[in-house]
PDB file of C-alpha atoms in Angstrom:
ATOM      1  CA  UNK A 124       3.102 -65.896  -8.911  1.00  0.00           C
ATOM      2  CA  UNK A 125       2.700 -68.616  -6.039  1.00  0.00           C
ATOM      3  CA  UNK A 126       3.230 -71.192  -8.928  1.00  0.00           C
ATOM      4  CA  UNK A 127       6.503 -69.299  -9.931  1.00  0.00           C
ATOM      5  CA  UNK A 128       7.845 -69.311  -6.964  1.00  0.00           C
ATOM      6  CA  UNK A 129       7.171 -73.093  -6.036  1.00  0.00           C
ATOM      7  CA  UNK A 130       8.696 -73.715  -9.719  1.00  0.00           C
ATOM      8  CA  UNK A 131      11.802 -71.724  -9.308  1.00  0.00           C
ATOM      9  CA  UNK A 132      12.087 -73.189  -5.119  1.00  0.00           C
ATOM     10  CA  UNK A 133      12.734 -76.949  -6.620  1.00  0.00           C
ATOM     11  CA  UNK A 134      16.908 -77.431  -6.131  1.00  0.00           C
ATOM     12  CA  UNK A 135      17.009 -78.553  -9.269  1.00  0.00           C
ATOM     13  CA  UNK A 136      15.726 -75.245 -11.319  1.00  0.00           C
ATOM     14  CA  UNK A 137      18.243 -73.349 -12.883  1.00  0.00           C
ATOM     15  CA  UNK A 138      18.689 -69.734 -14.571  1.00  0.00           C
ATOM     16  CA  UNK A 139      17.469 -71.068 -17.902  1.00  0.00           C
ATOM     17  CA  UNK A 140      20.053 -70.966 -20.911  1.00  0.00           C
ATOM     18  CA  UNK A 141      22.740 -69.487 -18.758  1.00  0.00           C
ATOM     19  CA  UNK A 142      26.297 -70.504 -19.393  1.00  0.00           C
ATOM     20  CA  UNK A 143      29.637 -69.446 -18.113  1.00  0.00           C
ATOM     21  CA  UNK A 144      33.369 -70.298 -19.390  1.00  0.00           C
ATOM     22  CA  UNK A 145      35.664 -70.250 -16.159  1.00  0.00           C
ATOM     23  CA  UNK A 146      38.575 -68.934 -17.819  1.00  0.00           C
ATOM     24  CA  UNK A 147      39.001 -72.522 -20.207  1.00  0.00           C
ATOM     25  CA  UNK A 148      36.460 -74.658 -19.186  1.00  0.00           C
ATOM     26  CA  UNK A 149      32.572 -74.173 -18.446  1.00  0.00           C
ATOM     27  CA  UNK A 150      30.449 -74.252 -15.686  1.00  0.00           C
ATOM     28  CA  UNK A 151      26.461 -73.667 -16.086  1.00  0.00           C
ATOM     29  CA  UNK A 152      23.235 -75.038 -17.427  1.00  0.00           C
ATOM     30  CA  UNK A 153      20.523 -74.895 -19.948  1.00  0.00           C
ATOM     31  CA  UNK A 154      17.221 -76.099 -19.746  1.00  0.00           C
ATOM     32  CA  UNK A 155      14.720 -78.452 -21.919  1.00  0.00           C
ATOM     33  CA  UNK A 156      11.172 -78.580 -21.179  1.00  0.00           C
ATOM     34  CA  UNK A 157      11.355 -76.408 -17.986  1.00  0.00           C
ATOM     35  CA  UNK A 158      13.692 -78.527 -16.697  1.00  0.00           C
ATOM     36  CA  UNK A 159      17.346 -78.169 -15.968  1.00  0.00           C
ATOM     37  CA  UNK A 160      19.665 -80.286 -18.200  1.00  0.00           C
ATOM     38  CA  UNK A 161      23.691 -79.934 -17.867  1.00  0.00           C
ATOM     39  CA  UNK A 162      25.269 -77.897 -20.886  1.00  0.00           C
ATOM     40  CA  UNK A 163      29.436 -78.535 -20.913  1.00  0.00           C
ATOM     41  CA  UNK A 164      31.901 -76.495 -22.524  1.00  0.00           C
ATOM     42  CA  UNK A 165      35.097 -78.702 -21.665  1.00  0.00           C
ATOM     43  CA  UNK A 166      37.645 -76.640 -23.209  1.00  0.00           C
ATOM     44  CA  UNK A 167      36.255 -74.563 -25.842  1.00  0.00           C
ATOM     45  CA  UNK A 168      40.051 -72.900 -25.486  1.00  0.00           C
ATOM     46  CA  UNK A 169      41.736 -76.505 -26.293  1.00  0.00           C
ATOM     47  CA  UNK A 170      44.966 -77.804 -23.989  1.00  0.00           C
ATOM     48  CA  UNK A 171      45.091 -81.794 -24.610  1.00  0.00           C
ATOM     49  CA  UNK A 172      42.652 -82.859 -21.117  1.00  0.00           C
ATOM     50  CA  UNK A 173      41.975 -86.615 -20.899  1.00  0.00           C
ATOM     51  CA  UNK A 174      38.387 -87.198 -21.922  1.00  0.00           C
ATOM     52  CA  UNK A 175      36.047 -85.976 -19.385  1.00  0.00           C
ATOM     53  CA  UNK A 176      38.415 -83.269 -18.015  1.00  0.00           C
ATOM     54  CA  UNK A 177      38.726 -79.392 -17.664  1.00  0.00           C
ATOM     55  CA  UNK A 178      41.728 -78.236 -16.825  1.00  0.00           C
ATOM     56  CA  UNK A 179      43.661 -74.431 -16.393  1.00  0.00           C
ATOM     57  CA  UNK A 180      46.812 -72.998 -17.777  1.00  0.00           C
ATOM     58  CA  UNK A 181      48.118 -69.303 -18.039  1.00  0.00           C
ATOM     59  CA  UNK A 182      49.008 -69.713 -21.429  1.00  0.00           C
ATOM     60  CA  UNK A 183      46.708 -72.226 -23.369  1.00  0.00           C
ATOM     61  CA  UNK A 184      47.131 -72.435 -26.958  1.00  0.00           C
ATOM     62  CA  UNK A 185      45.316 -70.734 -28.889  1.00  0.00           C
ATOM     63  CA  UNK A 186      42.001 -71.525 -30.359  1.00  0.00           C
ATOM     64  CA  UNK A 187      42.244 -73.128 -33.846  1.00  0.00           C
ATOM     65  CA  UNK A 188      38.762 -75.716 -33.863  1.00  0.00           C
ATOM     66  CA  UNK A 189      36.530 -73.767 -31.166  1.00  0.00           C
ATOM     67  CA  UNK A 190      33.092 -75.872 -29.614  1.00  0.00           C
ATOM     68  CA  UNK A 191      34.491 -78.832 -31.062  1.00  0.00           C
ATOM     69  CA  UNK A 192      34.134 -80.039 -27.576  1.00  0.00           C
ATOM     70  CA  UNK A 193      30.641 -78.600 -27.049  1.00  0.00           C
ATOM     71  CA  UNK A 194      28.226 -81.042 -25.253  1.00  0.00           C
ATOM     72  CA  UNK A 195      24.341 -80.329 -25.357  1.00  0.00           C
ATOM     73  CA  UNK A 196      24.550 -77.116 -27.772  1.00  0.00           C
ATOM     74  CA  UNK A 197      22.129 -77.260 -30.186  1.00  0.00           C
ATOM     75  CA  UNK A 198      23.546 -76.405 -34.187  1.00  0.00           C
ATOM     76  CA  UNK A 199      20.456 -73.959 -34.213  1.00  0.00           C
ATOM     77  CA  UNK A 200      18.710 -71.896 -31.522  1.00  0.00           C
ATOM     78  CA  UNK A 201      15.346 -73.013 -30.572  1.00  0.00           C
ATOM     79  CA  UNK A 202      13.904 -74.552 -26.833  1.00  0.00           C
ATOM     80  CA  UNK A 203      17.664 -75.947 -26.197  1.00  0.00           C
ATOM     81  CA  UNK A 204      19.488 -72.892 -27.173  1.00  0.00           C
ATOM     82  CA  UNK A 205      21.788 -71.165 -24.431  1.00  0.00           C
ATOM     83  CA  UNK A 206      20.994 -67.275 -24.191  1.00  0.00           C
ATOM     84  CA  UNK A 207      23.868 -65.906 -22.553  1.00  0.00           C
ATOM     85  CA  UNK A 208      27.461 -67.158 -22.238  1.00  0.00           C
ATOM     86  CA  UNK A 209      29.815 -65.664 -20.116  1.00  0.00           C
ATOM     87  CA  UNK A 210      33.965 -65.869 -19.946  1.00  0.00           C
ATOM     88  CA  UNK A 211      33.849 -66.055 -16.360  1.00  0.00           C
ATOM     89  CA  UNK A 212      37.506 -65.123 -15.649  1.00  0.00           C
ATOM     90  CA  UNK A 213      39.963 -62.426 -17.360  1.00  0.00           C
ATOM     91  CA  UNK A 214      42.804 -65.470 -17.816  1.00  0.00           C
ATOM     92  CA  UNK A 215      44.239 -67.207 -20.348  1.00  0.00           C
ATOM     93  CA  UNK A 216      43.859 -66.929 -23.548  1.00  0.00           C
ATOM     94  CA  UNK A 217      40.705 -65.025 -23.819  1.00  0.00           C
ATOM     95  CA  UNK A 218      40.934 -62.794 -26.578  1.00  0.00           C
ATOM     96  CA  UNK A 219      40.991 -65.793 -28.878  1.00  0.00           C
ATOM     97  CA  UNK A 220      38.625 -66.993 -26.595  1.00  0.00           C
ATOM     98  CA  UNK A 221      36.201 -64.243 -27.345  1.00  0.00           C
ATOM     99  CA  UNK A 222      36.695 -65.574 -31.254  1.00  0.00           C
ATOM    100  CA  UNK A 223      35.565 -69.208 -30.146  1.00  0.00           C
ATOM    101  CA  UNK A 224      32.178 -67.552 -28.321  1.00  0.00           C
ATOM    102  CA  UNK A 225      31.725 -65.474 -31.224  1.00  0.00           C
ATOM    103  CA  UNK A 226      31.594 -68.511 -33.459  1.00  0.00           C
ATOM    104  CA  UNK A 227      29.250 -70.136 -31.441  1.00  0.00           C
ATOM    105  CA  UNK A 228      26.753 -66.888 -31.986  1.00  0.00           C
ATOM    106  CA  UNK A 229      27.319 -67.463 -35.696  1.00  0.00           C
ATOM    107  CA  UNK A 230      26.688 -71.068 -35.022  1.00  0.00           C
ATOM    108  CA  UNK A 231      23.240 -70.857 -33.758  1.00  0.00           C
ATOM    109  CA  UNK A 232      24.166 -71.935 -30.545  1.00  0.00           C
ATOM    110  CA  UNK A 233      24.310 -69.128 -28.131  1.00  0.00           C
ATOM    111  CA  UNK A 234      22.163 -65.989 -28.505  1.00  0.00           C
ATOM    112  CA  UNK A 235      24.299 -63.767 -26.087  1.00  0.00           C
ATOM    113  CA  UNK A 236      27.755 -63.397 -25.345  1.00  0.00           C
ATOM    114  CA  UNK A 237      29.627 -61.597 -22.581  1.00  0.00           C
ATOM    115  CA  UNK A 238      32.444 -61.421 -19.571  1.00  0.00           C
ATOM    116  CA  UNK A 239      32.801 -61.597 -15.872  1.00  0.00           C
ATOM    117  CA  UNK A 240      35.135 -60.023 -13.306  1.00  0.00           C
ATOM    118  CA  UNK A 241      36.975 -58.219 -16.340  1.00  0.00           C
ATOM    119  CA  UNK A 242      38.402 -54.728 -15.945  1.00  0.00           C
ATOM    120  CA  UNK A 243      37.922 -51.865 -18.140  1.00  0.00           C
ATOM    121  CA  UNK A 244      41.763 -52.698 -19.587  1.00  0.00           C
ATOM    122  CA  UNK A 245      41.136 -56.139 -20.555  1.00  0.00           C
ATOM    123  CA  UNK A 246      37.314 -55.470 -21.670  1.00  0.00           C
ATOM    124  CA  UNK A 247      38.501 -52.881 -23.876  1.00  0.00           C
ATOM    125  CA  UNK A 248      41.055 -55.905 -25.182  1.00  0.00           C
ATOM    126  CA  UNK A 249      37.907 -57.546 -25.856  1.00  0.00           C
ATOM    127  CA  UNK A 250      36.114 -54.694 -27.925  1.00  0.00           C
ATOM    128  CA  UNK A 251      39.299 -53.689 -30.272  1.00  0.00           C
ATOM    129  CA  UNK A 252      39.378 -57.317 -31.542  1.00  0.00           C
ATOM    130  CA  UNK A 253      35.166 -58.073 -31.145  1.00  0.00           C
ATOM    131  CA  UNK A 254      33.014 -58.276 -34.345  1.00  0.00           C
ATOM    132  CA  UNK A 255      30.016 -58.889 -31.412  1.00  0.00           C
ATOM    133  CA  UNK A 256      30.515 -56.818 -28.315  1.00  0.00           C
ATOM    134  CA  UNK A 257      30.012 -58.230 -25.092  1.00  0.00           C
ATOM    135  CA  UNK A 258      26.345 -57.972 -24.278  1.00  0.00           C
ATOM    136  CA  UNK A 259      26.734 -58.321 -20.033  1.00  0.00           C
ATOM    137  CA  UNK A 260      29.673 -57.074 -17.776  1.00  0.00           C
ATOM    138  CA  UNK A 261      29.046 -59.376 -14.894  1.00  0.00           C
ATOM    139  CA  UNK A 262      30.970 -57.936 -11.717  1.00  0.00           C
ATOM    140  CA  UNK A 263      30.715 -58.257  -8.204  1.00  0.00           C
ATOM    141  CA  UNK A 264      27.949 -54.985  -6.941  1.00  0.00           C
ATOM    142  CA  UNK A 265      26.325 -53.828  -4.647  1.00  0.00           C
ATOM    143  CA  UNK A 266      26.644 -50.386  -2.355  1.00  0.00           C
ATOM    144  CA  UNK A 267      29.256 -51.141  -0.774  1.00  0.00           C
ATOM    145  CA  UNK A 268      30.964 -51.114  -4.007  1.00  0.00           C
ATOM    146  CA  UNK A 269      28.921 -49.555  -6.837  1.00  0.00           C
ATOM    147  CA  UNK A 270      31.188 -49.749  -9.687  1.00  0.00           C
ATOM    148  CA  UNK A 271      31.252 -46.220 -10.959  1.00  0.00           C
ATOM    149  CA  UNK A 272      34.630 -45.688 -12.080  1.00  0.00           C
ATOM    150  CA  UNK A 273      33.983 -49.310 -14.008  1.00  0.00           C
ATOM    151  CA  UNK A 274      31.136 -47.648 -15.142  1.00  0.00           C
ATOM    152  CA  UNK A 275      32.734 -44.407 -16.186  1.00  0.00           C
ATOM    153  CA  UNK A 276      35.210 -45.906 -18.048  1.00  0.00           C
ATOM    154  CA  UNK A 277      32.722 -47.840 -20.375  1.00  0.00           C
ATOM    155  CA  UNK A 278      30.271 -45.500 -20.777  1.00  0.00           C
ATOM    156  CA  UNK A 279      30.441 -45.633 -24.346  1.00  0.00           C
ATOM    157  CA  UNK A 280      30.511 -49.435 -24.746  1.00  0.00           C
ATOM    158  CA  UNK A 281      27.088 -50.280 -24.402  1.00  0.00           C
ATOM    159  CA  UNK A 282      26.973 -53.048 -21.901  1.00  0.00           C
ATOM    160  CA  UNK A 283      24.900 -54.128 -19.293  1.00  0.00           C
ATOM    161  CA  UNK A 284      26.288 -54.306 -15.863  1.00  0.00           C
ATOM    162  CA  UNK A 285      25.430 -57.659 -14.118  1.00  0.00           C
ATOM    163  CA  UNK A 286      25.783 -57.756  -9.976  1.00  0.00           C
ATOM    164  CA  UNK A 287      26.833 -60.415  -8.187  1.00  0.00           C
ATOM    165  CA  UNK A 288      27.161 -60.512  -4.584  1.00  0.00           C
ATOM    166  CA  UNK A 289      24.007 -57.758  -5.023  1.00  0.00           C
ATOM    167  CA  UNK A 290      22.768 -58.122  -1.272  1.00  0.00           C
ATOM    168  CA  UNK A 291      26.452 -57.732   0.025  1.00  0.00           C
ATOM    169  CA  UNK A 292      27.402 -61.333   0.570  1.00  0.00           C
ATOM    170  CA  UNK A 293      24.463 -61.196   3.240  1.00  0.00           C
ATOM    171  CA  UNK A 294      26.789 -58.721   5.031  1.00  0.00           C
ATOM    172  CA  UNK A 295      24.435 -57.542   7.978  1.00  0.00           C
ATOM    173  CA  UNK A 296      26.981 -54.189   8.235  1.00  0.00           C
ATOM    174  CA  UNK A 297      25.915 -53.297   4.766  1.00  0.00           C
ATOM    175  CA  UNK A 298      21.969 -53.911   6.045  1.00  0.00           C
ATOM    176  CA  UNK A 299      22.292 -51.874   9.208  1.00  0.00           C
ATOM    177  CA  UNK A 300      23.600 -48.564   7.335  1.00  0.00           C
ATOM    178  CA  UNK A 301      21.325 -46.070   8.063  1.00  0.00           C
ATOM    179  CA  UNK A 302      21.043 -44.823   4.309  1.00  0.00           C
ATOM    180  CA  UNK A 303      19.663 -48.263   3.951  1.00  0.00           C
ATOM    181  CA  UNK A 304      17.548 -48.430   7.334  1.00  0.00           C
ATOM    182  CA  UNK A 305      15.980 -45.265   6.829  1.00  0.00           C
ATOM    183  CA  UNK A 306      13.942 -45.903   3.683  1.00  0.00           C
ATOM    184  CA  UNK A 307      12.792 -49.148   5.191  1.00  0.00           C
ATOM    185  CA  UNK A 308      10.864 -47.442   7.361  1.00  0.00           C
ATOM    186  CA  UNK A 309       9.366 -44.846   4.788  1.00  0.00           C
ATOM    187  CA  UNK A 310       8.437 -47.150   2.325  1.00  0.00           C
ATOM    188  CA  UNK A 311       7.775 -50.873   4.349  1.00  0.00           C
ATOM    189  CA  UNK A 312      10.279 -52.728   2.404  1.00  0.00           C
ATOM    190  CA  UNK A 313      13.351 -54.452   4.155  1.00  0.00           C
ATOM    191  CA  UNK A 314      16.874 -53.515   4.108  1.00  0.00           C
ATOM    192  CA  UNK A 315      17.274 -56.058   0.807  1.00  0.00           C
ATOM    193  CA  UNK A 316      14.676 -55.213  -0.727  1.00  0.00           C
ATOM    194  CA  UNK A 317      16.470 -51.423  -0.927  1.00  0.00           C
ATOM    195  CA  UNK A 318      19.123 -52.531  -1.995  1.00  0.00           C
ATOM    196  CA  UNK A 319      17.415 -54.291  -4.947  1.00  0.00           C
ATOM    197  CA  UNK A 320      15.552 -51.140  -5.768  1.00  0.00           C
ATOM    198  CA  UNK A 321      19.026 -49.140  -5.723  1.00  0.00           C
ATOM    199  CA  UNK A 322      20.635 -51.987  -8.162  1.00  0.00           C
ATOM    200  CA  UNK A 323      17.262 -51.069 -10.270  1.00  0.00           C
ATOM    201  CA  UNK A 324      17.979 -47.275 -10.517  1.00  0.00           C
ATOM    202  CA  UNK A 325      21.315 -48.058 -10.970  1.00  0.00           C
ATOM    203  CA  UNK A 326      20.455 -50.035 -13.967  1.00  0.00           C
ATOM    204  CA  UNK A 327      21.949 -53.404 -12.523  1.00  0.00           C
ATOM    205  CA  UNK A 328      21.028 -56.773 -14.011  1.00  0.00           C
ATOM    206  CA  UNK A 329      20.798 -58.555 -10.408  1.00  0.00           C
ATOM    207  CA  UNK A 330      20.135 -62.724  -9.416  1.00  0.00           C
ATOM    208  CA  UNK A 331      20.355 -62.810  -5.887  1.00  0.00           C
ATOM    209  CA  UNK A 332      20.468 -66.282  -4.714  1.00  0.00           C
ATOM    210  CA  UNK A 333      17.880 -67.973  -2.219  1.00  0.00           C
ATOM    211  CA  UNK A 334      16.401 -71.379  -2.129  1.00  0.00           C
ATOM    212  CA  UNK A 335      13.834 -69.663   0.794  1.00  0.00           C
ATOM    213  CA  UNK A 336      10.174 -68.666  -1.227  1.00  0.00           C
ATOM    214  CA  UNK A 337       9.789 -65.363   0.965  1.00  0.00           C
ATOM    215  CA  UNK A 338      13.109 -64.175   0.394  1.00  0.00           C
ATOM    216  CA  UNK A 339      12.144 -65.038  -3.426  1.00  0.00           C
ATOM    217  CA  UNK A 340       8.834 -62.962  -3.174  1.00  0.00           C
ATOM    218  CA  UNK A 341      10.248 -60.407  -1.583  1.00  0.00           C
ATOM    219  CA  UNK A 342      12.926 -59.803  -3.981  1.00  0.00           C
ATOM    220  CA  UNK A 343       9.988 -59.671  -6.438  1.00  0.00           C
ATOM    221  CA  UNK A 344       8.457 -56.984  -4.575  1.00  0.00           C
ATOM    222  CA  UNK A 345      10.458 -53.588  -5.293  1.00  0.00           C
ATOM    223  CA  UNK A 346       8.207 -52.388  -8.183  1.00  0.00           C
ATOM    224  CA  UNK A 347       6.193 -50.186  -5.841  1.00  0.00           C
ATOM    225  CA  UNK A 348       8.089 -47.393  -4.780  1.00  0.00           C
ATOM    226  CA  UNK A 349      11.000 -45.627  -5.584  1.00  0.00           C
ATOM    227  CA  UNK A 350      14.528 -44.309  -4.167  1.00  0.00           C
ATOM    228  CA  UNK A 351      14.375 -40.678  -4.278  1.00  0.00           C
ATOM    229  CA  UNK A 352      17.446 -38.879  -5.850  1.00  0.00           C
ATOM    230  CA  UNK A 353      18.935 -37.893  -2.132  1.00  0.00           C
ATOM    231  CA  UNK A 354      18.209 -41.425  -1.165  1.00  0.00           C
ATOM    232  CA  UNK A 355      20.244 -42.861  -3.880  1.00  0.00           C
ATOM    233  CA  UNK A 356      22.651 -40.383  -3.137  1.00  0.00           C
ATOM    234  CA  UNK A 357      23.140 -41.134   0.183  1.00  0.00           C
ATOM    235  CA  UNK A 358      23.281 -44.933  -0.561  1.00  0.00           C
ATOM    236  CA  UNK A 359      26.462 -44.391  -3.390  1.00  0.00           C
ATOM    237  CA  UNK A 360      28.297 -42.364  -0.918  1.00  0.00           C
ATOM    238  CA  UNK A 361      28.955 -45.233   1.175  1.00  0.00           C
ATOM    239  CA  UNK A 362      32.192 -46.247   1.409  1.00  0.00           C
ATOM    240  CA  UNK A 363      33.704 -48.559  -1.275  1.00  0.00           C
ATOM    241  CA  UNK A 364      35.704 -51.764  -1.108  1.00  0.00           C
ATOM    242  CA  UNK A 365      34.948 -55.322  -2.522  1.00  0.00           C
ATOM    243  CA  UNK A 366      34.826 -57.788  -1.026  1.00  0.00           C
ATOM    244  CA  UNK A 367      36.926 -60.016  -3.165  1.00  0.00           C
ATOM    245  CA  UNK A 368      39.608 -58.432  -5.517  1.00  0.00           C
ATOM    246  CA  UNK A 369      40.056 -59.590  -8.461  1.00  0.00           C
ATOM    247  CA  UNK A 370      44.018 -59.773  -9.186  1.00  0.00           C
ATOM    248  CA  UNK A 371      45.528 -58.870 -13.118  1.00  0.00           C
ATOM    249  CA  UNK A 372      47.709 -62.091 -12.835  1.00  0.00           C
ATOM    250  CA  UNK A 373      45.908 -65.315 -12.494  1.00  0.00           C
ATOM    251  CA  UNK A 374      45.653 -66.662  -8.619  1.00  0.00           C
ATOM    252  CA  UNK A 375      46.805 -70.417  -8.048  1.00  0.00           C
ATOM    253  CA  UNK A 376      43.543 -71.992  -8.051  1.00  0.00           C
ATOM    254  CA  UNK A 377      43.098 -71.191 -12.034  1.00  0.00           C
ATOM    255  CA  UNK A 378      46.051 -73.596 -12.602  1.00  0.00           C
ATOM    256  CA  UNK A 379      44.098 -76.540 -10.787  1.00  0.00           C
ATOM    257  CA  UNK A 380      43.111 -79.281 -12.924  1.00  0.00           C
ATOM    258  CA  UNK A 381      39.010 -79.610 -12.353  1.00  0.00           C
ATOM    259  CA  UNK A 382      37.517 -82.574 -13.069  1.00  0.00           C
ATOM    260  CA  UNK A 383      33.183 -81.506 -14.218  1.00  0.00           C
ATOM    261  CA  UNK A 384      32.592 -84.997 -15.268  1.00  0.00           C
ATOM    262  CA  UNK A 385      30.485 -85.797 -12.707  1.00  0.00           C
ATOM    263  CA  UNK A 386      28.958 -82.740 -11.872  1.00  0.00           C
ATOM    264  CA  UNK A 387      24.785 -82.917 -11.528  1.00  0.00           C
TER     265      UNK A 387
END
């Protein structure tokens, strides 16, 4: 486990074979030999960029050639492959987007597909037109907001809820609530690591972020007890707001030109 940890402390280690489209363009990584190697998806929804180049509109075109812009996919899965790809945000043209990802599954080159910060509306957009349903909901959760109307209203599609801000954005509020306090106490853990055992019993994917190797083994450490049913009750009666909304319409940043070229 120490040897783990140490591995997955370097700044340069990655989730391996994780992959997200921001809207049109990509952001992520894959790895090769346990090491983390930069996987670009430039615009697998195509505009006419300059070489290099990812940029945002509302209304792309819509996808006729998808991945033909693909760098570091491999034609068949194997060490290189990329296991989950995400459409990071509900914009554009992502319904024909969904067609390009799916593609890429038939392709060989991604195992898993799925969506971020997408409501129930637009994921069930997604599922009427999907010949592979998303695999991962990714969507910002934690007690604070538990996402059980989300939930509710995709019951019946079969996908995995991913958290992210799971600790709360490191809000210290959310880590002083009592309903969180108290089972410290009762079971030695810390506020965090309750929290992690709620997204567990909620049935939460979570990947809370921390380059600090307690923090690491400690968010390791929540196989050993369990929330009882009035703890987790107490925890989802909180009250609920997010902490960052995410709007219908796209928000002006989306329509700024990002340049990934560079990025390490």
């Amino acid at each position: 486990m120490h040897d783990f940890l140490s591995t997955v402390h370097e700044p340069s280690a990655r989730s391996p074979g994780l992959l997200t489209v921001e809207g049109n363009h990509r952001v992520g990584c894959s790895t090769r030999d346990g090491k983390a190697s930069q996987t670009r998806i430039r615009h697998p929804i195509p505009w006419s960029p300059r070489p290099g180049k990812a940029a945002a509109a509302p209304r792309p075109s819509p996808v006729t050639h998808p991945f033909e812009d693909v760098d570091g996919l491999p034609a068949t899965a194997g060490p290189d492959h990329v296991d989950l790809l995400l459409f990071h945000q509900p914009y554009s043209e992502y319904v024909s987007g969904w067609r390009a990802m799916e593609e890429a599954v038939d392709a060989g080159k991604v195992r898993s597909i799925g969506l971020s910060n997408f409501s129930a509306a637009k994921v069930r957009e997604i599922l009427d037109v999907a010949r592979i349903a998303p695999a991962v909901l990714q969507v910002e959760a934690h007690p604070y907001w538990n996402q059980h109307a989300l939930k509710t209203e995709l019951a019946d599609a079969g996908i995995v809820f991913e958290a992210w801000y799971p600790l709360g954005h490191g809000d210290k509020t959310l880590r002083a609530e009592p309903a969180l306090t108290e089972p410290t106490t009762r079971y030695g853990k810390t506020a965090a690591q309750v929290v992690l055992r709620w997204h567990l019993q909620e049935g939460n994917v979570t990947f809370p972020k921390t380059l600090n190797a307690q923090h690491m083994a400690d968010n390791i450490d929540i196989f050993d007890f369990a929330l009882t049913e009035e703890e987790m009750t107490r925890i989802n009666a909180l009250p609920q707001k997010p902490y960052h909304a995410i709007p219908d319409e796209p928000p002006a940043y989306v329509t700024i030109p990002m340049d990934y070229s560079n990025q390490s």
